Short mmCIF file of C-alpha atoms in Angstrom, two decimals:
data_model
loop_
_atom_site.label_atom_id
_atom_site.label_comp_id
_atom_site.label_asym_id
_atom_site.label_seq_id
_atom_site.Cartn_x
_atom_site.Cartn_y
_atom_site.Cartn_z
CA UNK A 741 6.35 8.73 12.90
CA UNK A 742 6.91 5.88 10.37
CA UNK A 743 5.47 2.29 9.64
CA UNK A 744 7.80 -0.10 10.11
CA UNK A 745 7.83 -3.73 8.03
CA UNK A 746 9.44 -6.55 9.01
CA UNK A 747 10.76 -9.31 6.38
CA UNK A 748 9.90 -11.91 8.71
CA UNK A 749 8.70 -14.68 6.66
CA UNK A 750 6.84 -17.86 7.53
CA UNK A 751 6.15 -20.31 5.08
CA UNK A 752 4.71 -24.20 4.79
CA UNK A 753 4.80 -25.85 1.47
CA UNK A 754 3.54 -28.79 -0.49
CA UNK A 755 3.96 -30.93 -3.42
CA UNK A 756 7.29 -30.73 -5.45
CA UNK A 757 8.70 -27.98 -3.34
CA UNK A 758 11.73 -29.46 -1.12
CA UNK A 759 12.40 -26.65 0.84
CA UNK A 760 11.47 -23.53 2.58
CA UNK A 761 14.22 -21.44 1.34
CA UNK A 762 13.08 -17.26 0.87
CA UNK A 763 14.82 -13.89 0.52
CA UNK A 764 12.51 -10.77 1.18
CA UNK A 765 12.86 -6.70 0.97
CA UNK A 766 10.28 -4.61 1.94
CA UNK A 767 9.19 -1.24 1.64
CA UNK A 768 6.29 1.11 3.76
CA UNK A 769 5.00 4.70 3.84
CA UNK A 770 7.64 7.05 5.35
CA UNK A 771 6.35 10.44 5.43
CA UNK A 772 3.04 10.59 6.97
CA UNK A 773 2.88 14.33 6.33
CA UNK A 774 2.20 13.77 2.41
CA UNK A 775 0.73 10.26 2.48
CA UNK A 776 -3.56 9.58 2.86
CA UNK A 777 -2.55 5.76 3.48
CA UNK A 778 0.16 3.53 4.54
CA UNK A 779 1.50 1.14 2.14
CA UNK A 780 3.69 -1.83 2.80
CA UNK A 781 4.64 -3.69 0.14
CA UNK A 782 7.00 -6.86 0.64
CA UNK A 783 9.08 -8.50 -2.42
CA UNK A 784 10.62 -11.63 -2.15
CA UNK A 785 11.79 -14.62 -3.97
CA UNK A 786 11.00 -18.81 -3.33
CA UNK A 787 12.78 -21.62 -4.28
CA UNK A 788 9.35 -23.25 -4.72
CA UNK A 789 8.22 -20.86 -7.63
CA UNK A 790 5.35 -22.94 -9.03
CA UNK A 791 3.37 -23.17 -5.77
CA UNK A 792 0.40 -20.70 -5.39
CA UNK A 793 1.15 -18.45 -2.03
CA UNK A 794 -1.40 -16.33 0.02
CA UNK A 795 0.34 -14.17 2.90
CA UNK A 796 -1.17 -12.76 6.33
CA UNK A 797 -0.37 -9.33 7.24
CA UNK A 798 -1.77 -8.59 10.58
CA UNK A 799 -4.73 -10.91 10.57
CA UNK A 800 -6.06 -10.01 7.27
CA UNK A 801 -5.42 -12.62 4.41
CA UNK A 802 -3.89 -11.39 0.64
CA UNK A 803 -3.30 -12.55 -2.24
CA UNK A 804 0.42 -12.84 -3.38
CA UNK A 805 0.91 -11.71 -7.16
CA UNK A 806 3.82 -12.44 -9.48
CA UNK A 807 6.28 -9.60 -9.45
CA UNK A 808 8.90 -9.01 -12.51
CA UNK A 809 11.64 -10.55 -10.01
CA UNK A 810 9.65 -12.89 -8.11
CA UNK A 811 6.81 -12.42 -5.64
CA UNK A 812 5.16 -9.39 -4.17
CA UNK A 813 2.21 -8.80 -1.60
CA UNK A 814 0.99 -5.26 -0.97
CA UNK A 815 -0.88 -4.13 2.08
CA UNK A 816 -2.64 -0.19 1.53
CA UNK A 817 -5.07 1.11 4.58
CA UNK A 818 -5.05 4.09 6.21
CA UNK A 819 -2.87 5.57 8.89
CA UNK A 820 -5.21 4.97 11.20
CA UNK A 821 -5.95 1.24 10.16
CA UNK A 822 -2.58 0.34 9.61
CA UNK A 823 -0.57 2.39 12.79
CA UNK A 824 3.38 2.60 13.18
CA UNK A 825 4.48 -0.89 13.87
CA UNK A 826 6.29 -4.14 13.20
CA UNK A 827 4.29 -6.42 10.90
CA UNK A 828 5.28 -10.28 10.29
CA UNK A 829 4.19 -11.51 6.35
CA UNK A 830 3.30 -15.43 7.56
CA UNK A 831 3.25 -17.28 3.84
CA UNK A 832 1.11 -20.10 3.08
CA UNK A 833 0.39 -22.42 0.14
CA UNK A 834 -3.14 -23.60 -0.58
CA UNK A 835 -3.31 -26.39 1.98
CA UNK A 836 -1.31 -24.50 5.02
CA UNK A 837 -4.18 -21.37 4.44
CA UNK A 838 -6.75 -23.70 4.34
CA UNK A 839 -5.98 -25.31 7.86
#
């Protein structure tokens, strides 16, 4: 049994950005049989890269951080918490996570 991520991303934006234009890859926990927690971790790049982003992941709001290439949001619970499944990142910037 794995987790399974999707790259599905949602976005609104604000301000200077023009367009909602994003690439994604994602990675999650594979082998349950030597992992304690599933991780899903999503990458992805904007063409809007001065706006601040938060992401939803199943309900639960994160943070997304600044990754070497771009952006990255990371989502670590444990099996039980985060079960085998499709997950959608939605994207927001501050005023879209606000509404």
């Amino acid at each position: 049994v794995s987790t399974q991520s999707t790259g599905s991303l949602v976005a609104t934006a604000s301000g200077s950005c023009k367009a909602d234009s994003f690439s994604s890859s994602s990675y999650t926990t594979t082998n349950l049989a030597l992992a304690t927690e599933t991780a899903i971790i999503v990458e992805f790049t904007s063409d809007c890269p001065d706006i601040k982003l938060s992401a939803v992941v199943g309900g639960e709001v994160l943070p997304v951080y600044a990754a070497a290439d771009g952006n990255m949001v990371t989502l670590v619970k444990s099996h039980a918490d985060l079960p085998a499944s499709t997950y959608s990142v939605d994207l927001y910037d501050e005023a879209g996570i606000a509404a």
